mmCIF file of C-alpha atoms in Angstrom:
data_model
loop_
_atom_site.group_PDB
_atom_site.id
_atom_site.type_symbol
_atom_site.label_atom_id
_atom_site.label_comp_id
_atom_site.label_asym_id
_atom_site.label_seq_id
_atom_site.Cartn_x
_atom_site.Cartn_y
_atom_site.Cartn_z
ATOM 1 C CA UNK A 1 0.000 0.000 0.000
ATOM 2 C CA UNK A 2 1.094 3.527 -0.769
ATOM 3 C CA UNK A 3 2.049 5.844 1.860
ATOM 4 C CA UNK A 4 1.036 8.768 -0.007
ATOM 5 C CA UNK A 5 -2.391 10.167 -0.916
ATOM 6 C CA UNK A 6 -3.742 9.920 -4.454
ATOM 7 C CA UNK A 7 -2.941 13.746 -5.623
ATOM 8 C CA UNK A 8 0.810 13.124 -3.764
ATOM 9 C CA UNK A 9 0.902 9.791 -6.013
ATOM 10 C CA UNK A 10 -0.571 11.275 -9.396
ATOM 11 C CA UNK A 11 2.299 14.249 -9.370
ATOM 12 C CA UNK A 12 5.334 11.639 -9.183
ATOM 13 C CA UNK A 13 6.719 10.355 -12.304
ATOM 14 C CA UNK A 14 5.331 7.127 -14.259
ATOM 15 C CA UNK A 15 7.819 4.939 -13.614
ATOM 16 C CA UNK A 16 8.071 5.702 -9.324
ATOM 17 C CA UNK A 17 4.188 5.508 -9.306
ATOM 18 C CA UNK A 18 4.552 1.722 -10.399
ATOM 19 C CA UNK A 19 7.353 1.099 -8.085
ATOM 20 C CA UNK A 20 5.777 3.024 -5.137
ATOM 21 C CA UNK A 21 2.472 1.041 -6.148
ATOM 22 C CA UNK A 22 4.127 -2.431 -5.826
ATOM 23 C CA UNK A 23 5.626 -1.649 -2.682
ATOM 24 C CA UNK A 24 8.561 -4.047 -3.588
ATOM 25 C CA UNK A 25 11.589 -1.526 -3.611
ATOM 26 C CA UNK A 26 14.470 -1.583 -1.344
ATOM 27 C CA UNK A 27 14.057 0.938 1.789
ATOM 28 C CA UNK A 28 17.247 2.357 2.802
ATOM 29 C CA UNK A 29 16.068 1.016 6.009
ATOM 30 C CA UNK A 30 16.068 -2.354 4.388
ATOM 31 C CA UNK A 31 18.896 -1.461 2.497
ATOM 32 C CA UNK A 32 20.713 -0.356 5.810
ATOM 33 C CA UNK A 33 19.738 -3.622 7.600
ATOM 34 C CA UNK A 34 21.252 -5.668 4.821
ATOM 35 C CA UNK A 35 24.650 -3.942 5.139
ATOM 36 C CA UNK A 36 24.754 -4.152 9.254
ATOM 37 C CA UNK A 37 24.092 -7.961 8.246
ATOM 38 C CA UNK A 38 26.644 -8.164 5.877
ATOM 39 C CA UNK A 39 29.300 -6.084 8.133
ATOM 40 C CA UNK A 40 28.231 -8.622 11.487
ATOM 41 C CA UNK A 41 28.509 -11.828 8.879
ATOM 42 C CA UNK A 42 32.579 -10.613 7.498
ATOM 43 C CA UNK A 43 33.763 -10.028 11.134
ATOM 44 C CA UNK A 44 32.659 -13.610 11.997
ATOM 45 C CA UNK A 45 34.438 -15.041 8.962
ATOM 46 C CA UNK A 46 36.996 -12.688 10.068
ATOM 47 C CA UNK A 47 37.495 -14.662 13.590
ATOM 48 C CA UNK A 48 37.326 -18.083 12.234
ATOM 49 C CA UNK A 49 40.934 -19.243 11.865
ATOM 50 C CA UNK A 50 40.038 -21.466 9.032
ATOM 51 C CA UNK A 51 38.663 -18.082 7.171
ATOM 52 C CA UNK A 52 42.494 -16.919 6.872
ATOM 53 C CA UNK A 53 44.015 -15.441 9.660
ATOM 54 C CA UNK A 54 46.230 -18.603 10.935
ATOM 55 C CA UNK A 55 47.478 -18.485 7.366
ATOM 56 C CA UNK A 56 48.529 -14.940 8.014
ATOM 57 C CA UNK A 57 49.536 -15.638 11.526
ATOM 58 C CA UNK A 58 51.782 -18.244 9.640
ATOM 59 C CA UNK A 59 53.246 -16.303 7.156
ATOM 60 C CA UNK A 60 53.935 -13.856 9.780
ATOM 61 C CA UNK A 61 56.119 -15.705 12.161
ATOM 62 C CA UNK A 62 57.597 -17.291 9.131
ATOM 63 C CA UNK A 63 59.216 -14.077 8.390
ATOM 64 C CA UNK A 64 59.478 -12.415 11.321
ATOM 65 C CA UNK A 65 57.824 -9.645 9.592
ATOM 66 C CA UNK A 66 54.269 -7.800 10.663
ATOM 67 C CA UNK A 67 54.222 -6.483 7.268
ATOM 68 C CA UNK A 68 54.038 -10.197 6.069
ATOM 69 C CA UNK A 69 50.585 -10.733 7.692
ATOM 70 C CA UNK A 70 48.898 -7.562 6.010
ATOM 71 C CA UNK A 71 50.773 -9.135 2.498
ATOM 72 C CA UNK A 72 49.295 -11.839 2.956
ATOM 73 C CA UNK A 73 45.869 -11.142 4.030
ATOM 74 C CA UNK A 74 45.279 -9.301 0.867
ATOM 75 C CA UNK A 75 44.858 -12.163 -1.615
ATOM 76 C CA UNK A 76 43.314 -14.023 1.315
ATOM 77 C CA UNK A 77 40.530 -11.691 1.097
ATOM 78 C CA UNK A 78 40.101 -11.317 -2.940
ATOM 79 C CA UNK A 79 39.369 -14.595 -2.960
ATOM 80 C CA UNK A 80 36.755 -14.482 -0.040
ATOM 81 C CA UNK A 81 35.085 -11.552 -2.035
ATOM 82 C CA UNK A 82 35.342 -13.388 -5.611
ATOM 83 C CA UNK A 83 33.696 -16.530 -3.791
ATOM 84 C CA UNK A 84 30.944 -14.110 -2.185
ATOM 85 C CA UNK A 85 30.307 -11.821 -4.812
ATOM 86 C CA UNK A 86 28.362 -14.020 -7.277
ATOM 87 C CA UNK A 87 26.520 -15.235 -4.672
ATOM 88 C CA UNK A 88 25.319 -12.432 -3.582
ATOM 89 C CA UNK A 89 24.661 -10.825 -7.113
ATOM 90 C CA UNK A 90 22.396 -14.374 -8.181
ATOM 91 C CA UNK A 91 20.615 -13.884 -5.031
ATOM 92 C CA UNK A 92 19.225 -10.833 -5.892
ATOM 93 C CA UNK A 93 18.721 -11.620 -9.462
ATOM 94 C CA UNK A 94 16.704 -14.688 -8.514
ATOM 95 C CA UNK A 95 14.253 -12.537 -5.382
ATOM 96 C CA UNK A 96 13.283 -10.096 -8.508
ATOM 97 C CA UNK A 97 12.343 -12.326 -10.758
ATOM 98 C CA UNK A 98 10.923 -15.425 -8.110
ATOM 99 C CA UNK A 99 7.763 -14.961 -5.887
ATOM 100 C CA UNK A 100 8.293 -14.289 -2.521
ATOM 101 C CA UNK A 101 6.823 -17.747 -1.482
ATOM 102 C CA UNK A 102 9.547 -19.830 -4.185
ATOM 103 C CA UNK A 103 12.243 -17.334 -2.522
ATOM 104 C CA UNK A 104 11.724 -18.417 0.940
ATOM 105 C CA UNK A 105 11.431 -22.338 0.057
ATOM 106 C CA UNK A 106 14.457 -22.547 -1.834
ATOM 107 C CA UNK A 107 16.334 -20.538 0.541
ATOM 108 C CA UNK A 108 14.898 -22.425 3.897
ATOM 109 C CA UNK A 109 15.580 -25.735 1.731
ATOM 110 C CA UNK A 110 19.343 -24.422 0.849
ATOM 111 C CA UNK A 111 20.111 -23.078 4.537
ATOM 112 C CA UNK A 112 18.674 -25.950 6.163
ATOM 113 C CA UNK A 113 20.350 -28.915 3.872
ATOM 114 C CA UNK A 114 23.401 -27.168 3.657
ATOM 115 C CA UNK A 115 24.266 -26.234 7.488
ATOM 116 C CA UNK A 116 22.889 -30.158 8.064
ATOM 117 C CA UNK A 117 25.761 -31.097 5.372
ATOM 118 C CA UNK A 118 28.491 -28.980 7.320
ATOM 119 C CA UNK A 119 27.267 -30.218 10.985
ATOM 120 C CA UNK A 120 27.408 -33.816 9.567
ATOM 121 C CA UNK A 121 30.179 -33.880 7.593
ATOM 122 C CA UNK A 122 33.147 -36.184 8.750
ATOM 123 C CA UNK A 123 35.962 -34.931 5.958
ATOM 124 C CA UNK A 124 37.001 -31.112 6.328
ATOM 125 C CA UNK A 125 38.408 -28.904 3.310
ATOM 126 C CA UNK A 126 42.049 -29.632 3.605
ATOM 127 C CA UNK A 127 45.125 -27.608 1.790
ATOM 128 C CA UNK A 128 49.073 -29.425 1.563
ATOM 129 C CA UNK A 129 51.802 -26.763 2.488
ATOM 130 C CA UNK A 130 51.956 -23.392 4.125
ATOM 131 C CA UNK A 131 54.558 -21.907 1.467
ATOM 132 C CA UNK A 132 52.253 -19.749 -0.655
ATOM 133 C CA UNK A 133 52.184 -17.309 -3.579
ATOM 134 C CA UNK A 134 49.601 -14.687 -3.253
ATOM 135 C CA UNK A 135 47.641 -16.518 -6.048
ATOM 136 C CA UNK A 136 47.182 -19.545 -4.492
ATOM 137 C CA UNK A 137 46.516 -18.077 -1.212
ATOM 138 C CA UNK A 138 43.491 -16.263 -3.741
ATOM 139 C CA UNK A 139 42.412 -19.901 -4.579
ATOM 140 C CA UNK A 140 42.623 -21.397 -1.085
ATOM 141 C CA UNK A 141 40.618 -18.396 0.408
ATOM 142 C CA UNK A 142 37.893 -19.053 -2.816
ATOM 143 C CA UNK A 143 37.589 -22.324 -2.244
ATOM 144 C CA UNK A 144 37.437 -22.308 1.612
ATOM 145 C CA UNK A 145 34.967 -19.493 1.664
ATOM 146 C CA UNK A 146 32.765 -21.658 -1.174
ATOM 147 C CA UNK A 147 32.856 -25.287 0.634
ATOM 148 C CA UNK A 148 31.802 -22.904 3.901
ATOM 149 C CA UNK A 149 28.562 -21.613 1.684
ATOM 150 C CA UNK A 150 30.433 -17.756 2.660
ATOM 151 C CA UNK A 151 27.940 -16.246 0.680
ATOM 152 C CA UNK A 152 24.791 -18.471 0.469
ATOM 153 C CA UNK A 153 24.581 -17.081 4.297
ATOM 154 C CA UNK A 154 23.945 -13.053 2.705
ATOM 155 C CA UNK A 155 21.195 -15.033 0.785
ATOM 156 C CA UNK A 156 18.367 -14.546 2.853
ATOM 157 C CA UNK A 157 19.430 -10.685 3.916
ATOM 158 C CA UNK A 158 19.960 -9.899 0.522
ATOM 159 C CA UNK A 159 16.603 -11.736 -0.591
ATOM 160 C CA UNK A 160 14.786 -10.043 1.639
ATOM 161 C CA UNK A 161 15.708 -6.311 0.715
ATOM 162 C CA UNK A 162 15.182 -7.137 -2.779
ATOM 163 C CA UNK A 163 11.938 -6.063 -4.555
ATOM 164 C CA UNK A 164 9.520 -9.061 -5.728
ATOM 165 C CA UNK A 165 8.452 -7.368 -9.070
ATOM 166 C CA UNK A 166 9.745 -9.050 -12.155
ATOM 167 C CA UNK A 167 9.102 -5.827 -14.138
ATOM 168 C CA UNK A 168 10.304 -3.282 -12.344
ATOM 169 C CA UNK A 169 13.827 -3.045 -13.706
ATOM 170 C CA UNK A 170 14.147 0.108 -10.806
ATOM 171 C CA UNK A 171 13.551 -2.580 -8.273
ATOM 172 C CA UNK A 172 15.787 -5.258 -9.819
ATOM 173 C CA UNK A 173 18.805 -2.463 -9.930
ATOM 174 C CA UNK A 174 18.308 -1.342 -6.544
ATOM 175 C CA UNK A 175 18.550 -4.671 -5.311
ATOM 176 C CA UNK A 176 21.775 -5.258 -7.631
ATOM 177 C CA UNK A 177 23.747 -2.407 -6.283
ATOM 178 C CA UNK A 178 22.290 -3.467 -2.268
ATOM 179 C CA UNK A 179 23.895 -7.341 -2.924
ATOM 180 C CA UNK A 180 27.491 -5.735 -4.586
ATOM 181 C CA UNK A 181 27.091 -3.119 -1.937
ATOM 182 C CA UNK A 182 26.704 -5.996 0.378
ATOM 183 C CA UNK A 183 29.306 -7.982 -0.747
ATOM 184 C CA UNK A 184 31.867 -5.606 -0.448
ATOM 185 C CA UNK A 185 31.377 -4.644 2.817
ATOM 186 C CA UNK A 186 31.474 -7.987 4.389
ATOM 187 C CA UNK A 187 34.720 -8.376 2.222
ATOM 188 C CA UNK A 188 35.831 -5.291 4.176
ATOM 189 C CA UNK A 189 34.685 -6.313 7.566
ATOM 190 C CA UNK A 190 36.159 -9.613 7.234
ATOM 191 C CA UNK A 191 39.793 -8.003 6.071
ATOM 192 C CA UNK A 192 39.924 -5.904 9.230
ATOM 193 C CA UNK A 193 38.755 -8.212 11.356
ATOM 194 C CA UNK A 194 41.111 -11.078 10.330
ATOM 195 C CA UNK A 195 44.080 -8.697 10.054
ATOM 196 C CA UNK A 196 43.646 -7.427 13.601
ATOM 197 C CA UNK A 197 43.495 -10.724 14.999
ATOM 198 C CA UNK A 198 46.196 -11.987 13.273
ATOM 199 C CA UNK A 199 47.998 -9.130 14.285
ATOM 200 C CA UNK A 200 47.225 -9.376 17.865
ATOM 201 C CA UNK A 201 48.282 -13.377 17.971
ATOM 202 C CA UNK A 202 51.835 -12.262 16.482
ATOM 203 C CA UNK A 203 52.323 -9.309 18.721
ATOM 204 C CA UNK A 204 50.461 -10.372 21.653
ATOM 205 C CA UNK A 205 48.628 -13.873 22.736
ATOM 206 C CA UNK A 206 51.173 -16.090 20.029
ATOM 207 C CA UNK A 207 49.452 -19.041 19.352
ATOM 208 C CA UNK A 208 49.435 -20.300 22.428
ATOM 209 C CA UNK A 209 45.949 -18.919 22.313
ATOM 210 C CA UNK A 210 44.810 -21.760 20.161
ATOM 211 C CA UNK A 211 45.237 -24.148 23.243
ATOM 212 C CA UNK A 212 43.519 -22.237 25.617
ATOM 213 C CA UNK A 213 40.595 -20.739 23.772
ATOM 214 C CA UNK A 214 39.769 -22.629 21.042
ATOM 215 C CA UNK A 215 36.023 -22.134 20.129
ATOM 216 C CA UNK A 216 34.964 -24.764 17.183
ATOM 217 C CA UNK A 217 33.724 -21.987 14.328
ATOM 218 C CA UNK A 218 32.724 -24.675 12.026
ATOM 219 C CA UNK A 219 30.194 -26.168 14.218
ATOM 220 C CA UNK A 220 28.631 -22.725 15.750
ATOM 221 C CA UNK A 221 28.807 -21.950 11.708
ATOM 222 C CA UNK A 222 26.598 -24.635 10.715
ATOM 223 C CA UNK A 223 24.232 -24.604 13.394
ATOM 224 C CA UNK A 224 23.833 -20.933 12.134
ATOM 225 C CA UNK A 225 22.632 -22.202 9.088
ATOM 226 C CA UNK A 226 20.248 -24.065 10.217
ATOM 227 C CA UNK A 227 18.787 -21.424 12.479
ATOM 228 C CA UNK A 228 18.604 -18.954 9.378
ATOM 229 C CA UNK A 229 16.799 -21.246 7.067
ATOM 230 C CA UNK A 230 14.115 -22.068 9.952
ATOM 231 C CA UNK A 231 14.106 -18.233 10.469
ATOM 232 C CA UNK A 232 13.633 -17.574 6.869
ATOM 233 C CA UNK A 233 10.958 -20.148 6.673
ATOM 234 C CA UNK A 234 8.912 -18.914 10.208
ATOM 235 C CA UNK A 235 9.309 -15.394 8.806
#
């Protein structure tokens, strides 16, 4: 339903008539609530030492050098973002032109069968050597971030501050620019957030820290999957 009054509606253009009609386009409260999600979603990748920032640790101590760590963390996260990115970009391709009802099947179906998968799973993505170029570290980080379903979790944020309206191309570019948007930011958050803590176990806990407070990621990960798709479902 329109917020405005009919002579507030008749004096706007055509084309934001439809949209404002439809209801469907992304709010910049939406839109803002979507990036917060994206931001809180990077610095959790960020934390998890299997997201990058034991590698960096690594290369660190390797060379004695803090400078090593930021080198390093670099590639680490160009291939989180080029393993995100699509992800994100399909997702909102596939809420503009879906109903809202296929939408939240397939992603409850996806969020639910795929956090099962991870909780389940007995073999763990595994990489030989800790001697890296940059672009391999760029192909470790994709394919970690992509067996870890990185960006299927934006999915239902970006779904749901997408508009529903396969012809509003308005709609379908807002929600284009909110999922890039999106996926740059969480690239962001999880670069600072991994750098600092690999920063801080090189200049200040060591890795001693692994020992003593060791918090499984990949479980607490996958159980967050499964809460989102139920979520996503329920709402």
């Amino acid at each position: 339903m329109s917020l405005l009054d009919g002579s507030a509606l008749a004096a706007l253009p055509a084309h934001a008539q439809l949209l404002l009609a439809h209801g469907d386009v992304p709010t910049g409260g939406a839109r803002t609530g979507v990036l917060l999600a994206a931001i809180g979603l990077g610095a959790f990748h960020g934390l998890n030492p299997g997201m990058g920032w034991l590698f960096a640790t690594s290369f660190g101590l390797q060379e004695r050098n803090r400078a090593a760590i930021v080198r390093s963390m670099l590639p680490i996260a160009v291939g989180h973002e080029l393993s995100v990115l699509p992800v994100a970009v399909a997702t909102a391709v596939f809420a503009s032109q879906a109903t809202r009802a296929v939408v939240v099947g397939v992603l409850a179906v996806l969020l639910v069968g795929f956090g099962t998968y991870l909780l389940l799973r007995r073999r763990h993505f595994r990489w030989v050597g800790m001697r890296l170029s940059a672009r391999q570290l760029a192909w470790w980080s994709f394919l970690m971030s992509t067996a870890t379903g990185a960006g299927l979790m934006l999915a239902p944020f970006i779904a749901g501050g997408s508009g529903g309206d396969h012809v509003l191309e308005h709609a379908l570019s807002g929600s284009l620019w909110t999922a890039v948007l999106a996926a740059i930011v969480h690239g962001l958050s999880m670069l600072v957030v991994a750098t600092t803590v690999a920063l801080a176990v090189y200049s200040i806990f060591g890795l001693r820290i692994l020992r003593t407070a060791w918090v499984n990621m990949d479980r607490i990960w996958a159980i967050a999957f499964i809460g989102a798709g139920v979520f996503v479902w329920l709402g």
